[in-house]
Amino acid sequence: MGGFLLNITNESHIKEYSANYNVLKGMNVFYQKGLKLNKKIQHQDFEIHSFFKLFHEPENTFIFPNEDFIIVVGTFFYNGKTGKNAVFKLYDDFKNNNDIFDKINGQYGIIAYINNKLQVFNDNLGLYQIYYDDKKKIGRAHV
């Protein structure tokens, strides 16, 4: 499985050295598993590293106009679609404030930045696990 590493950077009380050290530790977990970095997204409030799956490298990071993006890791179906088509339909519904959760199936983790709002969620059973540090500033999805 692929994964992502999220680092919230807009909190002034986080010491930069400590946050950078924890991000490097988190990235090292992915590298030790043999996963390759796909993309790094830099924002004024956060940075995200997305990683490919181990033996297959389908695109999992989709960037849309206005700096919107969706990162999907795991197995993901949306409204009967898979792959890029599923992500584009999810984006369209999300952007237009349509209910999305009754149309999602699979075992997945998603980071979506749409309409200037960052959201992180996983499948409704929590099978695709997302971990956070004790300050909820660094998040990591499955490896």
mmCIF file with all atom_site columns, C-alpha atoms in Angstrom:
data_model
loop_
_atom_site.group_PDB
_atom_site.id
_atom_site.type_symbol
_atom_site.label_atom_id
_atom_site.label_alt_id
_atom_site.label_comp_id
_atom_site.label_asym_id
_atom_site.label_entity_id
_atom_site.label_seq_id
_atom_site.pdbx_PDB_ins_code
_atom_site.Cartn_x
_atom_site.Cartn_y
_atom_site.Cartn_z
_atom_site.occupancy
_atom_site.B_iso_or_equiv
_atom_site.pdbx_formal_charge
_atom_site.auth_seq_id
_atom_site.auth_comp_id
_atom_site.auth_asym_id
_atom_site.auth_atom_id
_atom_site.pdbx_PDB_model_num
ATOM 1   C CA . MET A 1 1   ? 0.000   0.000  0.000   1.00 0.00 ? 1   MET A CA 1
ATOM 2   C CA . GLY A 1 2   ? 1.073   3.563  -0.553  1.00 0.00 ? 2   GLY A CA 1
ATOM 3   C CA . GLY A 1 3   ? 0.717   6.302  1.984   1.00 0.00 ? 3   GLY A CA 1
ATOM 4   C CA . PHE A 1 4   ? 1.036   9.936  2.914   1.00 0.00 ? 4   PHE A CA 1
ATOM 5   C CA . LEU A 1 5   ? 2.736   12.018 5.555   1.00 0.00 ? 5   LEU A CA 1
ATOM 6   C CA . LEU A 1 6   ? 1.051   15.245 6.651   1.00 0.00 ? 6   LEU A CA 1
ATOM 7   C CA . ASN A 1 7   ? 2.867   17.927 8.644   1.00 0.00 ? 7   ASN A CA 1
ATOM 8   C CA . ILE A 1 8   ? 0.838   20.865 9.973   1.00 0.00 ? 8   ILE A CA 1
ATOM 9   C CA . THR A 1 9   ? 3.230   23.828 9.853   1.00 0.00 ? 9   THR A CA 1
ATOM 10  C CA . ASN A 1 10  ? 1.101   26.836 10.818  1.00 0.00 ? 10  ASN A CA 1
ATOM 11  C CA . GLU A 1 11  ? 1.328   26.372 14.596  1.00 0.00 ? 11  GLU A CA 1
ATOM 12  C CA . SER A 1 12  ? 3.786   28.883 16.022  1.00 0.00 ? 12  SER A CA 1
ATOM 13  C CA . HIS A 1 13  ? 4.255   26.885 19.241  1.00 0.00 ? 13  HIS A CA 1
ATOM 14  C CA . ILE A 1 14  ? 5.815   23.937 17.396  1.00 0.00 ? 14  ILE A CA 1
ATOM 15  C CA . LYS A 1 15  ? 9.568   24.151 17.337  1.00 0.00 ? 15  LYS A CA 1
ATOM 16  C CA . GLU A 1 16  ? 10.770  23.868 13.761  1.00 0.00 ? 16  GLU A CA 1
ATOM 17  C CA . TYR A 1 17  ? 13.620  21.514 14.657  1.00 0.00 ? 17  TYR A CA 1
ATOM 18  C CA . SER A 1 18  ? 11.314  19.105 16.482  1.00 0.00 ? 18  SER A CA 1
ATOM 19  C CA . ALA A 1 19  ? 8.727   19.097 13.686  1.00 0.00 ? 19  ALA A CA 1
ATOM 20  C CA . ASN A 1 20  ? 11.374  18.576 10.985  1.00 0.00 ? 20  ASN A CA 1
ATOM 21  C CA . TYR A 1 21  ? 12.944  15.742 12.958  1.00 0.00 ? 21  TYR A CA 1
ATOM 22  C CA . ASN A 1 22  ? 9.566   14.009 13.325  1.00 0.00 ? 22  ASN A CA 1
ATOM 23  C CA . VAL A 1 23  ? 8.816   14.443 9.624   1.00 0.00 ? 23  VAL A CA 1
ATOM 24  C CA . LEU A 1 24  ? 12.172  12.900 8.743   1.00 0.00 ? 24  LEU A CA 1
ATOM 25  C CA . LYS A 1 25  ? 11.456  10.003 11.104  1.00 0.00 ? 25  LYS A CA 1
ATOM 26  C CA . GLY A 1 26  ? 8.037   9.557  9.485   1.00 0.00 ? 26  GLY A CA 1
ATOM 27  C CA . MET A 1 27  ? 9.450   9.640  5.956   1.00 0.00 ? 27  MET A CA 1
ATOM 28  C CA . ASN A 1 28  ? 12.093  7.118  6.949   1.00 0.00 ? 28  ASN A CA 1
ATOM 29  C CA . VAL A 1 29  ? 9.311   4.630  7.793   1.00 0.00 ? 29  VAL A CA 1
ATOM 30  C CA . PHE A 1 30  ? 8.076   4.818  4.194   1.00 0.00 ? 30  PHE A CA 1
ATOM 31  C CA . TYR A 1 31  ? 11.579  4.552  2.739   1.00 0.00 ? 31  TYR A CA 1
ATOM 32  C CA . GLN A 1 32  ? 12.395  1.529  4.907   1.00 0.00 ? 32  GLN A CA 1
ATOM 33  C CA . LYS A 1 33  ? 9.307   -0.179 3.467   1.00 0.00 ? 33  LYS A CA 1
ATOM 34  C CA . GLY A 1 34  ? 10.667  0.486  -0.041  1.00 0.00 ? 34  GLY A CA 1
ATOM 35  C CA . LEU A 1 35  ? 8.022   3.067  -1.021  1.00 0.00 ? 35  LEU A CA 1
ATOM 36  C CA . LYS A 1 36  ? 8.993   5.827  -3.445  1.00 0.00 ? 36  LYS A CA 1
ATOM 37  C CA . LEU A 1 37  ? 8.013   9.461  -2.995  1.00 0.00 ? 37  LEU A CA 1
ATOM 38  C CA . ASN A 1 38  ? 5.380   10.527 -5.520  1.00 0.00 ? 38  ASN A CA 1
ATOM 39  C CA . LYS A 1 39  ? 4.780   14.209 -4.757  1.00 0.00 ? 39  LYS A CA 1
ATOM 40  C CA . LYS A 1 40  ? 5.423   16.830 -2.132  1.00 0.00 ? 40  LYS A CA 1
ATOM 41  C CA . ILE A 1 41  ? 2.778   19.514 -1.684  1.00 0.00 ? 41  ILE A CA 1
ATOM 42  C CA . GLN A 1 42  ? 3.919   22.670 0.084   1.00 0.00 ? 42  GLN A CA 1
ATOM 43  C CA . HIS A 1 43  ? 1.318   25.049 1.536   1.00 0.00 ? 43  HIS A CA 1
ATOM 44  C CA . GLN A 1 44  ? 1.652   27.910 4.006   1.00 0.00 ? 44  GLN A CA 1
ATOM 45  C CA . ASP A 1 45  ? -0.172  25.833 6.658   1.00 0.00 ? 45  ASP A CA 1
ATOM 46  C CA . PHE A 1 46  ? 1.029   22.303 5.894   1.00 0.00 ? 46  PHE A CA 1
ATOM 47  C CA . GLU A 1 47  ? 3.234   20.059 3.799   1.00 0.00 ? 47  GLU A CA 1
ATOM 48  C CA . ILE A 1 48  ? 2.300   16.632 2.518   1.00 0.00 ? 48  ILE A CA 1
ATOM 49  C CA . HIS A 1 49  ? 4.425   13.855 1.038   1.00 0.00 ? 49  HIS A CA 1
ATOM 50  C CA . SER A 1 50  ? 2.556   11.190 -0.938  1.00 0.00 ? 50  SER A CA 1
ATOM 51  C CA . PHE A 1 51  ? 4.100   7.791  -1.621  1.00 0.00 ? 51  PHE A CA 1
ATOM 52  C CA . PHE A 1 52  ? 3.425   5.220  -4.333  1.00 0.00 ? 52  PHE A CA 1
ATOM 53  C CA . LYS A 1 53  ? 2.404   1.650  -3.616  1.00 0.00 ? 53  LYS A CA 1
ATOM 54  C CA . LEU A 1 54  ? 5.285   -0.800 -3.336  1.00 0.00 ? 54  LEU A CA 1
ATOM 55  C CA . PHE A 1 55  ? 4.899   -2.837 -6.527  1.00 0.00 ? 55  PHE A CA 1
ATOM 56  C CA . HIS A 1 56  ? 2.569   -0.634 -8.557  1.00 0.00 ? 56  HIS A CA 1
ATOM 57  C CA . GLU A 1 57  ? 2.734   3.111  -9.101  1.00 0.00 ? 57  GLU A CA 1
ATOM 58  C CA . PRO A 1 58  ? -0.694  4.421  -10.069 1.00 0.00 ? 58  PRO A CA 1
ATOM 59  C CA . GLU A 1 59  ? -1.108  8.157  -9.626  1.00 0.00 ? 59  GLU A CA 1
ATOM 60  C CA . ASN A 1 60  ? -2.541  8.866  -6.186  1.00 0.00 ? 60  ASN A CA 1
ATOM 61  C CA . THR A 1 61  ? -2.138  12.648 -6.001  1.00 0.00 ? 61  THR A CA 1
ATOM 62  C CA . PHE A 1 62  ? -4.465  14.804 -8.083  1.00 0.00 ? 62  PHE A CA 1
ATOM 63  C CA . ILE A 1 63  ? -4.043  18.567 -8.255  1.00 0.00 ? 63  ILE A CA 1
ATOM 64  C CA . PHE A 1 64  ? -6.936  20.729 -9.421  1.00 0.00 ? 64  PHE A CA 1
ATOM 65  C CA . PRO A 1 65  ? -7.378  24.474 -10.104 1.00 0.00 ? 65  PRO A CA 1
ATOM 66  C CA . ASN A 1 66  ? -7.152  26.937 -7.194  1.00 0.00 ? 66  ASN A CA 1
ATOM 67  C CA . GLU A 1 67  ? -4.557  24.731 -5.420  1.00 0.00 ? 67  GLU A CA 1
ATOM 68  C CA . ASP A 1 68  ? -7.221  22.124 -4.581  1.00 0.00 ? 68  ASP A CA 1
ATOM 69  C CA . PHE A 1 69  ? -5.980  18.545 -4.408  1.00 0.00 ? 69  PHE A CA 1
ATOM 70  C CA . ILE A 1 70  ? -6.970  15.035 -3.405  1.00 0.00 ? 70  ILE A CA 1
ATOM 71  C CA . ILE A 1 71  ? -4.574  12.292 -2.326  1.00 0.00 ? 71  ILE A CA 1
ATOM 72  C CA . VAL A 1 72  ? -6.028  8.786  -2.204  1.00 0.00 ? 72  VAL A CA 1
ATOM 73  C CA . VAL A 1 73  ? -4.179  5.775  -0.830  1.00 0.00 ? 73  VAL A CA 1
ATOM 74  C CA . GLY A 1 74  ? -5.506  2.253  -0.521  1.00 0.00 ? 74  GLY A CA 1
ATOM 75  C CA . THR A 1 75  ? -8.393  0.709  -2.444  1.00 0.00 ? 75  THR A CA 1
ATOM 76  C CA . PHE A 1 76  ? -11.014 3.314  -3.321  1.00 0.00 ? 76  PHE A CA 1
ATOM 77  C CA . PHE A 1 77  ? -14.335 3.213  -5.184  1.00 0.00 ? 77  PHE A CA 1
ATOM 78  C CA . TYR A 1 78  ? -16.582 6.213  -5.659  1.00 0.00 ? 78  TYR A CA 1
ATOM 79  C CA . ASN A 1 79  ? -20.077 6.020  -7.086  1.00 0.00 ? 79  ASN A CA 1
ATOM 80  C CA . GLY A 1 80  ? -19.181 2.816  -8.964  1.00 0.00 ? 80  GLY A CA 1
ATOM 81  C CA . LYS A 1 81  ? -15.953 4.250  -10.400 1.00 0.00 ? 81  LYS A CA 1
ATOM 82  C CA . THR A 1 82  ? -12.281 3.516  -9.667  1.00 0.00 ? 82  THR A CA 1
ATOM 83  C CA . GLY A 1 83  ? -8.964  5.243  -10.303 1.00 0.00 ? 83  GLY A CA 1
ATOM 84  C CA . LYS A 1 84  ? -8.771  8.701  -11.804 1.00 0.00 ? 84  LYS A CA 1
ATOM 85  C CA . ASN A 1 85  ? -12.460 8.713  -12.785 1.00 0.00 ? 85  ASN A CA 1
ATOM 86  C CA . ALA A 1 86  ? -13.477 8.065  -9.169  1.00 0.00 ? 86  ALA A CA 1
ATOM 87  C CA . VAL A 1 87  ? -11.238 10.871 -7.870  1.00 0.00 ? 87  VAL A CA 1
ATOM 88  C CA . PHE A 1 88  ? -12.506 13.385 -10.448 1.00 0.00 ? 88  PHE A CA 1
ATOM 89  C CA . LYS A 1 89  ? -16.139 12.571 -9.568  1.00 0.00 ? 89  LYS A CA 1
ATOM 90  C CA . LEU A 1 90  ? -15.324 12.801 -5.837  1.00 0.00 ? 90  LEU A CA 1
ATOM 91  C CA . TYR A 1 91  ? -13.722 16.202 -6.420  1.00 0.00 ? 91  TYR A CA 1
ATOM 92  C CA . ASP A 1 92  ? -16.729 17.469 -8.372  1.00 0.00 ? 92  ASP A CA 1
ATOM 93  C CA . ASP A 1 93  ? -19.163 16.375 -5.661  1.00 0.00 ? 93  ASP A CA 1
ATOM 94  C CA . PHE A 1 94  ? -16.934 17.612 -2.825  1.00 0.00 ? 94  PHE A CA 1
ATOM 95  C CA . LYS A 1 95  ? -16.429 21.018 -4.473  1.00 0.00 ? 95  LYS A CA 1
ATOM 96  C CA . ASN A 1 96  ? -20.174 21.421 -4.893  1.00 0.00 ? 96  ASN A CA 1
ATOM 97  C CA . ASN A 1 97  ? -20.874 20.428 -1.266  1.00 0.00 ? 97  ASN A CA 1
ATOM 98  C CA . ASN A 1 98  ? -22.706 17.255 -2.257  1.00 0.00 ? 98  ASN A CA 1
ATOM 99  C CA . ASP A 1 99  ? -22.856 14.399 0.250   1.00 0.00 ? 99  ASP A CA 1
ATOM 100 C CA . ILE A 1 100 ? -19.968 12.082 -0.593  1.00 0.00 ? 100 ILE A CA 1
ATOM 101 C CA . PHE A 1 101 ? -19.747 9.555  2.192   1.00 0.00 ? 101 PHE A CA 1
ATOM 102 C CA . ASP A 1 102 ? -22.647 7.349  1.108   1.00 0.00 ? 102 ASP A CA 1
ATOM 103 C CA . LYS A 1 103 ? -20.949 6.916  -2.305  1.00 0.00 ? 103 LYS A CA 1
ATOM 104 C CA . ILE A 1 104 ? -17.490 5.838  -1.074  1.00 0.00 ? 104 ILE A CA 1
ATOM 105 C CA . ASN A 1 105 ? -16.443 2.204  -0.691  1.00 0.00 ? 105 ASN A CA 1
ATOM 106 C CA . GLY A 1 106 ? -13.156 0.458  -0.081  1.00 0.00 ? 106 GLY A CA 1
ATOM 107 C CA . GLN A 1 107 ? -10.276 0.504  2.330   1.00 0.00 ? 107 GLN A CA 1
ATOM 108 C CA . TYR A 1 108 ? -8.611  3.903  1.913   1.00 0.00 ? 108 TYR A CA 1
ATOM 109 C CA . GLY A 1 109 ? -7.140  7.053  3.382   1.00 0.00 ? 109 GLY A CA 1
ATOM 110 C CA . ILE A 1 110 ? -7.838  10.432 1.787   1.00 0.00 ? 110 ILE A CA 1
ATOM 111 C CA . ILE A 1 111 ? -6.464  13.938 2.206   1.00 0.00 ? 111 ILE A CA 1
ATOM 112 C CA . ALA A 1 112 ? -8.557  16.532 0.397   1.00 0.00 ? 112 ALA A CA 1
ATOM 113 C CA . TYR A 1 113 ? -7.851  20.245 0.204   1.00 0.00 ? 113 TYR A CA 1
ATOM 114 C CA . ILE A 1 114 ? -10.938 21.753 -1.390  1.00 0.00 ? 114 ILE A CA 1
ATOM 115 C CA . ASN A 1 115 ? -12.438 25.230 -1.029  1.00 0.00 ? 115 ASN A CA 1
ATOM 116 C CA . ASN A 1 116 ? -9.522  26.222 1.266   1.00 0.00 ? 116 ASN A CA 1
ATOM 117 C CA . LYS A 1 117 ? -10.338 23.455 3.749   1.00 0.00 ? 117 LYS A CA 1
ATOM 118 C CA . LEU A 1 118 ? -8.053  20.525 4.575   1.00 0.00 ? 118 LEU A CA 1
ATOM 119 C CA . GLN A 1 119 ? -9.835  17.271 5.433   1.00 0.00 ? 119 GLN A CA 1
ATOM 120 C CA . VAL A 1 120 ? -8.361  13.886 6.304   1.00 0.00 ? 120 VAL A CA 1
ATOM 121 C CA . PHE A 1 121 ? -10.540 10.782 6.499   1.00 0.00 ? 121 PHE A CA 1
ATOM 122 C CA . ASN A 1 122 ? -10.458 7.047  6.023   1.00 0.00 ? 122 ASN A CA 1
ATOM 123 C CA . ASP A 1 123 ? -12.915 4.237  5.333   1.00 0.00 ? 123 ASP A CA 1
ATOM 124 C CA . ASN A 1 124 ? -15.866 4.047  7.699   1.00 0.00 ? 124 ASN A CA 1
ATOM 125 C CA . LEU A 1 125 ? -14.580 0.862  9.391   1.00 0.00 ? 125 LEU A CA 1
ATOM 126 C CA . GLY A 1 126 ? -11.134 2.357  10.000  1.00 0.00 ? 126 GLY A CA 1
ATOM 127 C CA . LEU A 1 127 ? -9.395  -0.515 8.233   1.00 0.00 ? 127 LEU A CA 1
ATOM 128 C CA . TYR A 1 128 ? -6.995  1.848  6.488   1.00 0.00 ? 128 TYR A CA 1
ATOM 129 C CA . GLN A 1 129 ? -5.409  3.385  9.536   1.00 0.00 ? 129 GLN A CA 1
ATOM 130 C CA . ILE A 1 130 ? -4.260  6.977  9.901   1.00 0.00 ? 130 ILE A CA 1
ATOM 131 C CA . TYR A 1 131 ? -1.882  7.766  12.760  1.00 0.00 ? 131 TYR A CA 1
ATOM 132 C CA . TYR A 1 132 ? -1.155  11.127 14.390  1.00 0.00 ? 132 TYR A CA 1
ATOM 133 C CA . ASP A 1 133 ? 1.461   12.301 16.838  1.00 0.00 ? 133 ASP A CA 1
ATOM 134 C CA . ASP A 1 134 ? 0.332   13.358 20.302  1.00 0.00 ? 134 ASP A CA 1
ATOM 135 C CA . LYS A 1 135 ? -0.167  16.974 19.185  1.00 0.00 ? 135 LYS A CA 1
ATOM 136 C CA . LYS A 1 136 ? -2.069  15.964 16.018  1.00 0.00 ? 136 LYS A CA 1
ATOM 137 C CA . LYS A 1 137 ? 0.426   17.945 13.947  1.00 0.00 ? 137 LYS A CA 1
ATOM 138 C CA . ILE A 1 138 ? 1.984   15.075 12.019  1.00 0.00 ? 138 ILE A CA 1
ATOM 139 C CA . GLY A 1 139 ? -0.229  12.452 10.428  1.00 0.00 ? 139 GLY A CA 1
ATOM 140 C CA . ARG A 1 140 ? 0.726   9.269  8.624   1.00 0.00 ? 140 ARG A CA 1
ATOM 141 C CA . ALA A 1 141 ? -1.408  6.871  6.644   1.00 0.00 ? 141 ALA A CA 1
ATOM 142 C CA . HIS A 1 142 ? -0.701  3.162  6.507   1.00 0.00 ? 142 HIS A CA 1
ATOM 143 C CA . VAL A 1 143 ? 2.582   1.603  5.422   1.00 0.00 ? 143 VAL A CA 1
#
